GROMACS .gro file of C-alpha atoms in nm:
model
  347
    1UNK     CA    1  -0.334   2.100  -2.414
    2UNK     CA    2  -0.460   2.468  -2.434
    3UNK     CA    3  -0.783   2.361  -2.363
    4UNK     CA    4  -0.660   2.178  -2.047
    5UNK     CA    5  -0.485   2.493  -1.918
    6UNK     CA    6  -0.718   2.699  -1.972
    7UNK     CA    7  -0.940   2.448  -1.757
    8UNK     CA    8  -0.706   2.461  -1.488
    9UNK     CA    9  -0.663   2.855  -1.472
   10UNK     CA   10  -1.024   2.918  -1.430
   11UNK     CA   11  -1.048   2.575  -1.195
   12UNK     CA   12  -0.767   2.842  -0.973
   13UNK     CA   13  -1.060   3.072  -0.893
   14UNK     CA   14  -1.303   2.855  -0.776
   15UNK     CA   15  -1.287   2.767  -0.436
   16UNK     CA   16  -1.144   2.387  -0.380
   17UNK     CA   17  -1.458   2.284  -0.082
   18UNK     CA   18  -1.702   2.350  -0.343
   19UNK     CA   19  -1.503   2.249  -0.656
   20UNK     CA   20  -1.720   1.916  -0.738
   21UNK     CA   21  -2.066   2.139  -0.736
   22UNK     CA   22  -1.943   2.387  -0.983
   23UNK     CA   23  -1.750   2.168  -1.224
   24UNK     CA   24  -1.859   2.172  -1.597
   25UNK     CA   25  -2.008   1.871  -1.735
   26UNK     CA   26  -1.704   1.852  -2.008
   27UNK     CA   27  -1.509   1.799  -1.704
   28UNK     CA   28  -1.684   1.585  -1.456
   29UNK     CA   29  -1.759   1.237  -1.559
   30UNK     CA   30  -1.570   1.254  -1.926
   31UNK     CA   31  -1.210   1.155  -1.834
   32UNK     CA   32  -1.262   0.788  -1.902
   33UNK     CA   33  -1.492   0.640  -2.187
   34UNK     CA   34  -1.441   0.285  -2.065
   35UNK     CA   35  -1.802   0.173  -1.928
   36UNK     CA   36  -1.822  -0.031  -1.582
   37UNK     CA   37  -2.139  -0.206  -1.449
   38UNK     CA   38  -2.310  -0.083  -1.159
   39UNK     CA   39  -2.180  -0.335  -0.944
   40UNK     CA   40  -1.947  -0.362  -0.693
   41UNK     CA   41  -1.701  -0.495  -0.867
   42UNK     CA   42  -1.734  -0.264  -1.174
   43UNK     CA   43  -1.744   0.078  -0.911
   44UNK     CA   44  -1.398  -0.105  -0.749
   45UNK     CA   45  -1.271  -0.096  -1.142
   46UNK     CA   46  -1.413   0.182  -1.233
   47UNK     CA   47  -1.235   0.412  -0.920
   48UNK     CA   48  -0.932   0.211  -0.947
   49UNK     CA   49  -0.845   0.315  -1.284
   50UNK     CA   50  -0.944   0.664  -1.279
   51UNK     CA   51  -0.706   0.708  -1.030
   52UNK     CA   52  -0.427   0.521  -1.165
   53UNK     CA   53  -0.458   0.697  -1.509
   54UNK     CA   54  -0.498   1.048  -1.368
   55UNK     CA   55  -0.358   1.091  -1.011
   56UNK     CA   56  -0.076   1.324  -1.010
   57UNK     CA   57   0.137   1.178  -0.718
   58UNK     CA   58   0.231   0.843  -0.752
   59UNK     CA   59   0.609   0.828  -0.825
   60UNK     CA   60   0.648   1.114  -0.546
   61UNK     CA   61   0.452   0.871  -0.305
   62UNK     CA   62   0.605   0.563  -0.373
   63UNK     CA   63   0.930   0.723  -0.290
   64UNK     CA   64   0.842   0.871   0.024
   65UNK     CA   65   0.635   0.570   0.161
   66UNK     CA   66   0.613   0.330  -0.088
   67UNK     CA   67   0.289   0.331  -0.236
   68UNK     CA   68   0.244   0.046  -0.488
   69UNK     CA   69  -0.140   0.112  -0.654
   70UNK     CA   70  -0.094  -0.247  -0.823
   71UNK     CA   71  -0.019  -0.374  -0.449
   72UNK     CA   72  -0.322  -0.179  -0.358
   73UNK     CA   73  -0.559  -0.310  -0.613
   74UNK     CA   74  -0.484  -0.643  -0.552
   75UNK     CA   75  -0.525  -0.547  -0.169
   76UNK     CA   76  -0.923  -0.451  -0.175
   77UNK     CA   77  -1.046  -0.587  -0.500
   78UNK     CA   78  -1.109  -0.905  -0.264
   79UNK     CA   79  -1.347  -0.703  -0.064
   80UNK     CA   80  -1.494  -0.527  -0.349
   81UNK     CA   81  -1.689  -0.856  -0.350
   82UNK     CA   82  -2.078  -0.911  -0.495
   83UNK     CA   83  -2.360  -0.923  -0.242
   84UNK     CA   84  -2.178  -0.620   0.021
   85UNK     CA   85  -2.441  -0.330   0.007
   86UNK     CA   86  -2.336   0.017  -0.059
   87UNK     CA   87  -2.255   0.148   0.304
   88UNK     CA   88  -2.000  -0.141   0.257
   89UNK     CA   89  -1.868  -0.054  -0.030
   90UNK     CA   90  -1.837   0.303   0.029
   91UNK     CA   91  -1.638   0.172   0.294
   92UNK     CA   92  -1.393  -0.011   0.097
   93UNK     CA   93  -1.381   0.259  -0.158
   94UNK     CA   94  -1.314   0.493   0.132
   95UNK     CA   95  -1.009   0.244   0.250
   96UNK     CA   96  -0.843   0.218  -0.070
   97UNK     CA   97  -0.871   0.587  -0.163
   98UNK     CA   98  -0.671   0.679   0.198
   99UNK     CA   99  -0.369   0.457   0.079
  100UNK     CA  100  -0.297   0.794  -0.135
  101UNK     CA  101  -0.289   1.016   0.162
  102UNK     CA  102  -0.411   1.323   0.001
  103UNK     CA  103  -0.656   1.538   0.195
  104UNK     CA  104  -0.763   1.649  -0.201
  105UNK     CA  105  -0.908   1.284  -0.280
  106UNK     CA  106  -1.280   1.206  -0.133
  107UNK     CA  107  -1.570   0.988  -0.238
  108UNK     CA  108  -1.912   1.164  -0.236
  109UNK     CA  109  -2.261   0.968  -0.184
  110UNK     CA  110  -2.543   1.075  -0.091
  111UNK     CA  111  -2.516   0.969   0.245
  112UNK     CA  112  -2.137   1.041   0.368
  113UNK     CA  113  -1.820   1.212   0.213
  114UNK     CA  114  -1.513   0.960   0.193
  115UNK     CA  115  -1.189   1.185   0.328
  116UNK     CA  116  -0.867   1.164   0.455
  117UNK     CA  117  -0.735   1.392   0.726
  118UNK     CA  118  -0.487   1.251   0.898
  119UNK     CA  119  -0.246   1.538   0.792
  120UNK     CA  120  -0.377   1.729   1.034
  121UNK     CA  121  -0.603   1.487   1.300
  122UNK     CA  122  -0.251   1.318   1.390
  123UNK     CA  123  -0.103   1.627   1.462
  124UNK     CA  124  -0.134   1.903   1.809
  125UNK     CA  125  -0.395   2.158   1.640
  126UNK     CA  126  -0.084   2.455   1.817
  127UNK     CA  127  -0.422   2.688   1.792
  128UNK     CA  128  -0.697   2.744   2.040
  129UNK     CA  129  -1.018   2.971   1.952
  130UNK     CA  130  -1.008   3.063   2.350
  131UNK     CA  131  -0.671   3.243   2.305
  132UNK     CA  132  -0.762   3.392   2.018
  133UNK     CA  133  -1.032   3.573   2.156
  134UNK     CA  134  -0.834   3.715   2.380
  135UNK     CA  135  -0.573   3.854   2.141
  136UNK     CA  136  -0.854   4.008   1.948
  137UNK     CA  137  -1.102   4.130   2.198
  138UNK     CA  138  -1.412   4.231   2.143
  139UNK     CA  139  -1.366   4.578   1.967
  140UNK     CA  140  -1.130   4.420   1.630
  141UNK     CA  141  -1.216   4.582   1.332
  142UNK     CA  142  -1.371   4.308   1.046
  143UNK     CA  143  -1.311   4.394   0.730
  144UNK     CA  144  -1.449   4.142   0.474
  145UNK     CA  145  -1.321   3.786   0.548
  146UNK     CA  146  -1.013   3.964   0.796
  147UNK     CA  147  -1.001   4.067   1.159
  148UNK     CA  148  -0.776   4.264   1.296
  149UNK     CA  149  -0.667   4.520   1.561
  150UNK     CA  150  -0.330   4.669   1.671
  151UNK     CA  151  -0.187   4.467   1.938
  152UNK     CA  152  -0.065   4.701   2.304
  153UNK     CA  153   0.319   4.667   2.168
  154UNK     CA  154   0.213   4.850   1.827
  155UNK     CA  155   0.259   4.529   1.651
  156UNK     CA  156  -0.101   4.458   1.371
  157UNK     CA  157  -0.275   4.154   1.384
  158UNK     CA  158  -0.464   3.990   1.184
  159UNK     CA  159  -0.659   3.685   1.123
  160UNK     CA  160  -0.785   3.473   0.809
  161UNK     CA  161  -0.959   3.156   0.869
  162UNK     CA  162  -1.023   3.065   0.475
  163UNK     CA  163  -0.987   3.153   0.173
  164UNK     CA  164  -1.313   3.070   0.089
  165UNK     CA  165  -1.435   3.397   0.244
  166UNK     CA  166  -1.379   3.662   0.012
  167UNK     CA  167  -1.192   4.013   0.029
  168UNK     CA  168  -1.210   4.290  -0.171
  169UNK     CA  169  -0.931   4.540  -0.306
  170UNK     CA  170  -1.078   4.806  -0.082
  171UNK     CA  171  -1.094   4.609   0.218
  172UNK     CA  172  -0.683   4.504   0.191
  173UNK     CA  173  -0.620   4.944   0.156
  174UNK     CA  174  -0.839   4.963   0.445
  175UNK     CA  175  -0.647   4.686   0.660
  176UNK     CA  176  -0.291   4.859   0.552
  177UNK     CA  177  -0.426   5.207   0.636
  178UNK     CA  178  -0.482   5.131   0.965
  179UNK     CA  179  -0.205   4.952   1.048
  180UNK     CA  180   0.059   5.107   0.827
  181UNK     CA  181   0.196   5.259   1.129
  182UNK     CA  182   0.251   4.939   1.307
  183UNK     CA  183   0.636   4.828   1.411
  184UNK     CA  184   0.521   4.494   1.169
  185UNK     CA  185   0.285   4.264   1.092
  186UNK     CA  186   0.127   3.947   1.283
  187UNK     CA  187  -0.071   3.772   0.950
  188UNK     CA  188  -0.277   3.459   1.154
  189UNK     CA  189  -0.364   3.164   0.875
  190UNK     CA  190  -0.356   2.897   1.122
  191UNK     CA  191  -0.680   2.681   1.057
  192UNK     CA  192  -0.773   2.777   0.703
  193UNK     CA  193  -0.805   2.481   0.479
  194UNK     CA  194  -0.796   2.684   0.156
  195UNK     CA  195  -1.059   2.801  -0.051
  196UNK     CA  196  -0.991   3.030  -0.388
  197UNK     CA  197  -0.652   3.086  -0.504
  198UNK     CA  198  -0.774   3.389  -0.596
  199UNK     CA  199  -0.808   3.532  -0.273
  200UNK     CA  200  -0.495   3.363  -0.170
  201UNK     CA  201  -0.306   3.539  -0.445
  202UNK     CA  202  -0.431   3.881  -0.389
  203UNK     CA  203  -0.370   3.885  -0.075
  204UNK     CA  204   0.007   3.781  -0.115
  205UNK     CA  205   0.044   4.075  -0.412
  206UNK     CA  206   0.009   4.291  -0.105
  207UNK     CA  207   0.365   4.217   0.035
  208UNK     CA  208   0.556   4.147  -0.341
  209UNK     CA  209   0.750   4.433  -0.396
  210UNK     CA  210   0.827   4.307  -0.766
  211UNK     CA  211   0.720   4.042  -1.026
  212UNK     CA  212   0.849   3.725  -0.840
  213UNK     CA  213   0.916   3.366  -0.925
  214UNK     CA  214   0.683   3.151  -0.670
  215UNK     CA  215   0.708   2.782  -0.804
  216UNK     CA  216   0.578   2.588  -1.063
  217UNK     CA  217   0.307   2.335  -1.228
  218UNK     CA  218   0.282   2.073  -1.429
  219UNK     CA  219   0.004   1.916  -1.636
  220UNK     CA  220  -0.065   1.537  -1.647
  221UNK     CA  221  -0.040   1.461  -2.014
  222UNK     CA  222  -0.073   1.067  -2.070
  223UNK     CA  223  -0.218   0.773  -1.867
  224UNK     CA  224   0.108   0.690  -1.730
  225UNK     CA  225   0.213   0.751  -1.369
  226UNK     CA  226   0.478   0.984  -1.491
  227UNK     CA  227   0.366   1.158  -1.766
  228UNK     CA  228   0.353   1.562  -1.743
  229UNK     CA  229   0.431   1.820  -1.937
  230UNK     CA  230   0.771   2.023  -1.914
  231UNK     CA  231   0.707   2.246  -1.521
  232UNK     CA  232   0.614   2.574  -1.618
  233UNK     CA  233   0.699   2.898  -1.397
  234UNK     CA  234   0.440   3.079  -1.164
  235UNK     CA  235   0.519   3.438  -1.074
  236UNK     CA  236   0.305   3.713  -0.857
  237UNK     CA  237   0.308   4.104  -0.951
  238UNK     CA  238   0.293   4.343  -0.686
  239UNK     CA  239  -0.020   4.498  -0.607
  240UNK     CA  240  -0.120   4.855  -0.787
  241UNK     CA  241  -0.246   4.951  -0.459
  242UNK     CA  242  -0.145   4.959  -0.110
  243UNK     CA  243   0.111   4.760  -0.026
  244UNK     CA  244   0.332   4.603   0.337
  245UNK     CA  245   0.699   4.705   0.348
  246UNK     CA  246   0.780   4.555   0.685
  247UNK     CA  247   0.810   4.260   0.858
  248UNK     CA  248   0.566   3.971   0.842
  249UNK     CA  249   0.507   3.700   1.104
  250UNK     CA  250   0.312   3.420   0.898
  251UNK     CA  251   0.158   3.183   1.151
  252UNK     CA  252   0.064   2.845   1.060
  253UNK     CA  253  -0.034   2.514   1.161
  254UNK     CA  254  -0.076   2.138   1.012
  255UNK     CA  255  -0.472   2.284   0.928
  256UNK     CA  256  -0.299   2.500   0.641
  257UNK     CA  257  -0.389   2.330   0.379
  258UNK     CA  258  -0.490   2.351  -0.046
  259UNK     CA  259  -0.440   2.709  -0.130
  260UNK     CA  260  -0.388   2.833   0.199
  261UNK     CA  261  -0.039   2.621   0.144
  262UNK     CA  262   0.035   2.765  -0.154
  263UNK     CA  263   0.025   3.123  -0.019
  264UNK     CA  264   0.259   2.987   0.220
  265UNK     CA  265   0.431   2.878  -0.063
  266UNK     CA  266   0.456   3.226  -0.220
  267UNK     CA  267   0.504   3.467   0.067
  268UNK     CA  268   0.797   3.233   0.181
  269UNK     CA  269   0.970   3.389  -0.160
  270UNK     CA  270   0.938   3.795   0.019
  271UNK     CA  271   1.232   3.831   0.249
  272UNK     CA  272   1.028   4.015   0.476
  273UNK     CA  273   0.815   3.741   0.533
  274UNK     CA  274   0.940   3.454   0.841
  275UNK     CA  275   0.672   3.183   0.894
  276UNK     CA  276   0.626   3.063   1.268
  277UNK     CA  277   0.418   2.762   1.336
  278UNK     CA  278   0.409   2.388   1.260
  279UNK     CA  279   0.451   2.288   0.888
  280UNK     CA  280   0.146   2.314   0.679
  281UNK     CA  281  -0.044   2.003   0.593
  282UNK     CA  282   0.009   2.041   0.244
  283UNK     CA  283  -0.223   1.951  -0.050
  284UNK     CA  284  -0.049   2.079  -0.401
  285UNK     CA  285  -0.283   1.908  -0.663
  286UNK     CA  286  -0.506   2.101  -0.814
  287UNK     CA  287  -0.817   1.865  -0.820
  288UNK     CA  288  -1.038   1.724  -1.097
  289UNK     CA  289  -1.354   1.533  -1.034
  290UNK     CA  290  -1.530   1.170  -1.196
  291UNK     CA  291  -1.809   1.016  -1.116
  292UNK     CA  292  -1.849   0.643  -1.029
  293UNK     CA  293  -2.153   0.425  -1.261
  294UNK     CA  294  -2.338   0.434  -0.887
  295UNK     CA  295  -2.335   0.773  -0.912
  296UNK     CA  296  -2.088   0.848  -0.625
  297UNK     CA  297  -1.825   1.166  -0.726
  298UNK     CA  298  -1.468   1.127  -0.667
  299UNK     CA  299  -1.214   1.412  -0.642
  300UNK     CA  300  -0.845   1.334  -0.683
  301UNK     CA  301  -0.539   1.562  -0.753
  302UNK     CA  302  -0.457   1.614  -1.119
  303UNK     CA  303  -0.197   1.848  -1.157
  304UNK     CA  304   0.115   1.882  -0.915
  305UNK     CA  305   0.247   2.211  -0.836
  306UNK     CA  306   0.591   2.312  -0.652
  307UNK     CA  307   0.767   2.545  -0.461
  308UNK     CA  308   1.033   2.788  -0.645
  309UNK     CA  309   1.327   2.525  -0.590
  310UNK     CA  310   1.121   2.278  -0.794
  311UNK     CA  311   1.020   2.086  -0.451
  312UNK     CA  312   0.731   1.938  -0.346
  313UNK     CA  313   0.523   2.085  -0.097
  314UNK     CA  314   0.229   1.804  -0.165
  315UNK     CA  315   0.294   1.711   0.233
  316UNK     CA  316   0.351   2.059   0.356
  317UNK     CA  317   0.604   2.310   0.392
  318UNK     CA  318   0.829   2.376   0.720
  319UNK     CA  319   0.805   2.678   0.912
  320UNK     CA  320   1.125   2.911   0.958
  321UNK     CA  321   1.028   2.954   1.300
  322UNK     CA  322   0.915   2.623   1.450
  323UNK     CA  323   0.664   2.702   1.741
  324UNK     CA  324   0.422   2.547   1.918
  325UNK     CA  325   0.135   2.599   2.182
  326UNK     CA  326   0.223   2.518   2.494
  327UNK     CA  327   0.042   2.410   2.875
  328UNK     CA  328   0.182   2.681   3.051
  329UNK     CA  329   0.134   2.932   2.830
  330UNK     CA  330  -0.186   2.818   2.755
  331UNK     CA  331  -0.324   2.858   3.148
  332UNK     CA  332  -0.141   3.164   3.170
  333UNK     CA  333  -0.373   3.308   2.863
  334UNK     CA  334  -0.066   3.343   2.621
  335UNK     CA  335  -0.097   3.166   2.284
  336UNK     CA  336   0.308   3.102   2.233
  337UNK     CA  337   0.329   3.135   1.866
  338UNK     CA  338   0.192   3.510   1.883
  339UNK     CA  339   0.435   3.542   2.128
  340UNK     CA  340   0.683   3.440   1.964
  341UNK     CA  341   0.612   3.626   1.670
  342UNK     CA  342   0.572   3.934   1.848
  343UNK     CA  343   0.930   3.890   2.005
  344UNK     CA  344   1.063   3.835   1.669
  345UNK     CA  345   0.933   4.147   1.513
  346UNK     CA  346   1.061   4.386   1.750
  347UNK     CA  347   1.424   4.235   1.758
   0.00000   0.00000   0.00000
């Protein structure tokens, strides 16, 4: 079990997009010892059952929507036949692997990448890149992965598309420097789809004014669909350095999603944070990878993490504010959640 967590707490700093390249070989591919043909059939087995001994999320599924995995085996092991070639079966695969609904669980080949999106492709982006230049202009200041610039009614702005893109200690002082006389704080996240925890995390230090309970994880400890070790705490200390004081406008949309929702997750616990938006799109598991006897990789989520009220925030978290984008604003140039958000800091 200490080996596992310490897997998982270095698996935090990696960011999640490129997670299956950088895994180490004593964690990719050695989950299961059962062999399976390279067959259709066996590769239908062979998925199936990695994902029914290691998925995180099945008890909290079936209660929301009812997902039976037995029902679902028995529902594309038909098509899993002999003779389909591989574009078919990746197919199939694909199918069965979107019953989950988890944005964190994808099939790789060498010629596609299995995925589910529907958390956010069903939903009204409430973002537009056209606005957004507008709010920013063309003189914004970059610093590292952030943009930024003080807004006409002294109110900072600033944007982060992904946590992938890094930022450094002395680009956050140099962001709060220049803004520190703002009236508060416009922090844009809408569109990132996560990246390094890391990142995520050090940027939220920046706005904890003391160590602070932010939720919880749990690790998956048996085969079963329910067995986890006891939840154990996750707190944030403030940053050493700089840090924000006043208000926070946290924008979001359904496109927040992996560890971009979980700093959601953990500046929702500052009280001078509000977030305005749509609800994230979730994605709480931290992810572990197999591979298939073909070859193909699978990602799925391992380990379930929650908010600070022990609740799951696997399909996203609600916004305190909720805001979205609308026609008329839109042709008169106005993006309506920065609007909004602006109004709400100077009340």
């Amino acid at each position: 079990m200490q080996i596992l967590r310490h897997r998982i707490k270095w698996l935090r700093m990696i960011p999640l997009s490129f997670l299956i390249c950088l895994l180490p070989p004593c964690i990719v591919g050695c989950i299961d010892d059962e062999q399976y043909p390279d067959s259709p059939q066996g590769n239908f087995e062979a998925l199936w059952k990695i994902i029914d001994e290691h998925y995180c999320f099945f008890d909290y599924k079936q209660h929301e929507y009812g997902l039976d995995w037995l029902e679902v085996y028995n529902k594309y092991n038909v098509r899993a036949r002999e003779g389909v070639n591989k574009q078919q079966l990746f197919e199939i695969l694909t199918d069965m692997l979107a019953e989950l609904r988890d944005g964190h669980v994808n099939l790789y080949s060498a010629f596609d990448n299995g995925r589910y999106w529907r958390w956010h492709e069903d939903y009204p982006t409430n973002f537009s890149d056209t606005l957004l230049r507008r709010y920013l202009g063309t003189d914004y200041r970059i610093a590292g992965a952030l943009r930024y610039r003080i807004l006409d009614d002294n109110i900072g702005y600033v944007y982060y598309n992904s946590f992938s893109s890094g930022i450094g200690e002395s680009n956050l002082d140099e962001v709060f420097k220049y803004l520190a006389f703002c009236n508060g704080l416009i922090l844009d996240i809408r569109g990132n789809g996560g990246g390094a925890l890391t990142n995520a995390e050090k940027l939220a230090a920046r706005f904890c004014q003391e160590k602070t309970l932010v939720g919880y994880i749990q690790h998956k400890t048996g085969k079963r669909h329910n067995e986890f070790s006891p939840m154990e705490p996750q707190y944030i200390e403030p940053s050493s350095r700089l840090r924000w004081h006043k208000g926070v406008a946290l924008l979001t949309n359904r496109e927040v999603f992996s560890a971009a929702n979980d700093f959601v997750k953990i500046m929702k616990c500052f009280p001078q944070v509000k977030i305005v938006g749509d609800r994230t799109g979730g994605g709480s598991g931290l992810p572990f990878t197999n591979t298939l006897p073909n070859g193909w990789m699978v990602r799925f989520s391992a380990c379930p993490t929650y908010d600070r009220d022990k609740q799951q925030i696997e399909f996203g978290i609600a916004p305190d504010y909720a805001v979205g984008l609308s026609n008329e604003d839109f042709i008169r140039g106005k993006d309506s959640i920065i609007e909004f958000a602006r109004e709400l800091l100077v009340e």
